[in-house]
Coordinates of C-alpha atoms and ligand atoms in Angstrom, one line a residue:
M271 CA 37.4 -10.4 1.6
A272 CA 35.3 -8.2 -0.7
K273 CA 32.8 -6.0 1.1
L274 CA 29.2 -6.6 0.2
R275 CA 27.6 -3.5 -1.3
Q276 CA 24.4 -2.4 0.5
S277 CA 21.5 -2.0 -1.8
S278 CA 19.8 1.4 -2.0
A279 CA 17.3 3.4 -4.1
A280 CA 20.3 4.2 -6.4
D281 CA 19.8 0.7 -7.9
F282 CA 16.3 1.7 -9.0
L283 CA 16.8 5.2 -10.4
P284 CA 15.6 5.6 -14.0
K285 CA 17.9 7.0 -16.7
Q286 CA 15.4 9.7 -17.3
R287 CA 15.1 11.9 -14.3
T288 CA 11.8 13.7 -14.8
L289 CA 9.4 13.7 -11.8
E290 CA 7.1 11.4 -13.7
S291 CA 9.7 8.9 -14.5
L292 CA 11.1 9.1 -11.0
R293 CA 7.7 8.6 -9.4
A294 CA 7.0 5.6 -11.7
A295 CA 10.4 4.0 -10.9
A296 CA 10.0 4.5 -7.2
R297 CA 6.9 2.3 -7.2
S298 CA 9.1 -0.8 -7.6
C299 CA 11.9 0.3 -5.3
K300 CA 13.4 -2.4 -3.1
G301 CA 16.4 -0.4 -2.0
C302 CA 15.8 -1.4 1.6
D303 CA 13.4 -3.7 3.5
L304 CA 10.7 -1.2 4.1
Y305 CA 8.8 -1.9 0.9
K306 CA 7.9 -5.4 2.3
N307 CA 5.4 -4.2 4.9
A308 CA 4.1 -1.1 3.2
T309 CA 1.1 -0.8 1.0
Q310 CA 2.8 1.4 -1.6
T311 CA 5.6 3.9 -2.3
V312 CA 4.5 7.4 -1.3
F313 CA 6.4 9.8 -3.6
G314 CA 6.5 13.6 -3.4
E315 CA 3.8 15.8 -4.9
G316 CA 3.6 19.4 -6.0
P317 CA 4.5 21.7 -8.9
K318 CA 7.7 21.0 -10.9
D319 CA 8.7 24.6 -10.6
A320 CA 8.1 24.9 -6.8
T321 CA 10.6 27.3 -5.1
V322 CA 9.9 25.6 -1.7
M323 CA 10.2 21.9 -1.0
L324 CA 9.0 20.5 2.3
V325 CA 10.6 17.3 3.5
G326 CA 9.0 15.1 6.2
E327 CA 10.2 11.9 7.8
Q328 CA 8.1 9.2 6.1
P329 CA 4.5 8.4 5.2
G330 CA 2.2 7.6 8.0
D331 CA -0.7 5.2 8.2
M332 CA -3.1 7.3 6.1
E333 CA -0.4 8.3 3.6
D334 CA 0.5 4.6 3.2
R335 CA -3.2 3.7 2.4
Q336 CA -3.9 6.6 0.2
G337 CA -0.5 6.9 -1.6
H338 CA -0.1 10.7 -1.0
P339 CA 2.2 12.6 1.3
F340 CA 0.8 14.5 4.3
V341 CA -2.8 13.5 4.1
G342 CA -3.2 12.2 7.7
P343 CA -3.0 14.0 11.0
A344 CA 0.5 15.4 10.2
G345 CA -1.0 16.7 7.0
R346 CA -3.7 18.6 8.8
L347 CA -1.1 20.2 11.1
L348 CA 1.0 21.1 8.0
D349 CA -2.1 22.7 6.4
K350 CA -2.6 24.8 9.5
A351 CA 1.0 25.9 9.6
L352 CA 1.0 26.7 5.8
A353 CA -2.3 28.7 6.2
E354 CA -0.8 30.7 9.1
A355 CA 2.3 31.4 7.0
R356 CA 0.0 32.3 4.0
I357 CA 1.7 29.7 1.8
P358 CA -0.8 27.9 -0.6
R359 CA -0.2 24.2 -0.3
D360 CA -0.5 23.7 -4.0
E361 CA 2.6 26.0 -4.6
V362 CA 5.0 23.9 -2.6
Y363 CA 6.5 20.5 -3.3
I364 CA 5.9 18.1 -0.4
T365 CA 7.8 14.9 0.1
N366 CA 9.5 12.6 2.7
A367 CA 13.0 11.5 3.4
V368 CA 11.8 7.9 3.3
K369 CA 9.2 6.8 0.9
H370 CA 7.7 3.8 2.6
F371 CA 5.8 3.6 5.9
K372 CA 7.7 1.8 8.7
W373 CA 5.4 0.4 11.3
I374 CA 4.7 -2.3 13.9
H375 CA 1.4 -3.8 15.1
R376 CA 0.0 -2.6 18.4
G377 CA -3.3 -4.5 18.7
K378 CA -5.3 -3.5 15.6
R379 CA -3.3 -0.3 15.1
R380 CA -0.2 0.2 12.9
L381 CA 2.2 2.2 15.0
H382 CA 4.7 4.4 13.3
Q383 CA 8.4 3.5 13.8
K384 CA 11.3 5.8 13.2
P385 CA 13.4 4.7 10.1
S386 CA 16.9 3.7 10.8
I387 CA 19.9 5.7 9.6
R388 CA 20.6 2.9 7.1
Q389 CA 17.0 3.2 5.7
V390 CA 17.3 7.0 5.5
I391 CA 20.6 6.7 3.6
A392 CA 19.1 3.9 1.3
C393 CA 16.2 6.2 0.4
K394 CA 18.2 9.4 -0.1
P395 CA 18.7 8.9 -3.9
W396 CA 15.0 9.6 -4.4
L397 CA 15.1 12.8 -2.4
E398 CA 18.3 13.9 -4.2
A399 CA 16.6 13.2 -7.6
E400 CA 13.5 15.1 -6.6
I401 CA 15.7 18.1 -5.6
Q402 CA 17.6 17.9 -8.9
A403 CA 14.4 17.7 -10.9
I404 CA 12.8 20.7 -9.1
H405 CA 15.7 22.9 -8.1
P406 CA 13.9 24.5 -5.2
K407 CA 15.4 27.6 -3.7
V408 CA 14.6 26.4 -0.2
V409 CA 14.3 22.9 1.3
V410 CA 12.5 22.9 4.6
C411 CA 13.2 19.9 6.8
L412 CA 10.2 19.0 8.9
G413 CA 12.0 17.2 11.7
A414 CA 15.2 15.4 12.6
T415 CA 14.9 12.5 10.1
A416 CA 14.5 14.9 7.2
A417 CA 17.4 17.0 8.5
L418 CA 19.6 13.9 8.9
S419 CA 19.0 13.0 5.3
M420 CA 19.6 16.6 4.0
V421 CA 22.5 17.6 6.2
G422 CA 24.1 14.2 6.5
R423 CA 24.5 14.2 10.3
T424 CA 22.3 14.1 13.4
V425 CA 20.6 17.4 13.9
R426 CA 19.1 18.3 17.3
I427 CA 15.9 20.1 16.4
T428 CA 15.8 21.8 19.9
Q429 CA 19.2 23.3 19.2
E430 CA 19.2 23.9 15.5
R431 CA 15.6 24.6 14.6
G432 CA 15.3 27.5 12.1
K433 CA 18.9 27.3 11.1
F434 CA 19.9 27.7 7.4
F435 CA 22.4 25.4 5.7
D436 CA 23.9 26.1 2.2
T437 CA 24.0 23.1 -0.1
D438 CA 25.8 22.4 -3.4
S439 CA 22.7 21.3 -5.4
Ligands
LIG1186 S1 12.1 3.2 1.8 FE1 13.0 4.1 0.1 S2 14.9 2.8 -0.4 FE2 13.5 1.7 1.0 S3 12.3 0.4 -0.4 FE3 11.1 2.3 0.0 S4 11.6 3.7 -1.6 FE4 13.2 2.1 -1.6

């Protein structure tokens, strides 16, 4: 029996791979089921010639409402860390491994849920396309989900934090 092909973001990639065309195409991505409950796609932001790319897990509640990455509590923490490292935020490209907010209701709140491996894999074509469009010298994974997407295996942050990995792209 023929194996059913899983859909992914690859089905929605545009022919032209500029950041603008990628961002526009990602707005209508249905590569996994996460688009159904999210307000909008939250694509990466930052300069096209950034040498450093930061990759988080997924948009949170505020990011989902506002449509920009790292604008909620995690964004404030990131701003603090960047300020301590003396890295201007507007010089880095900031994105997420997964571009839609995954959440469940808890009373009136929308509680973050970790994306599944299947959802991380489905969304990876966007992250790969962002990397190919920008060619950063360094990609910093902000957590285990970003590392899973980039390295292609489970990464224990407690054991591998700060480690460098060479990549082909
Ligand atoms: S999470 Fe990624 S693959 Fe899934 S619908 Fe959103 S943009 Fe597409």
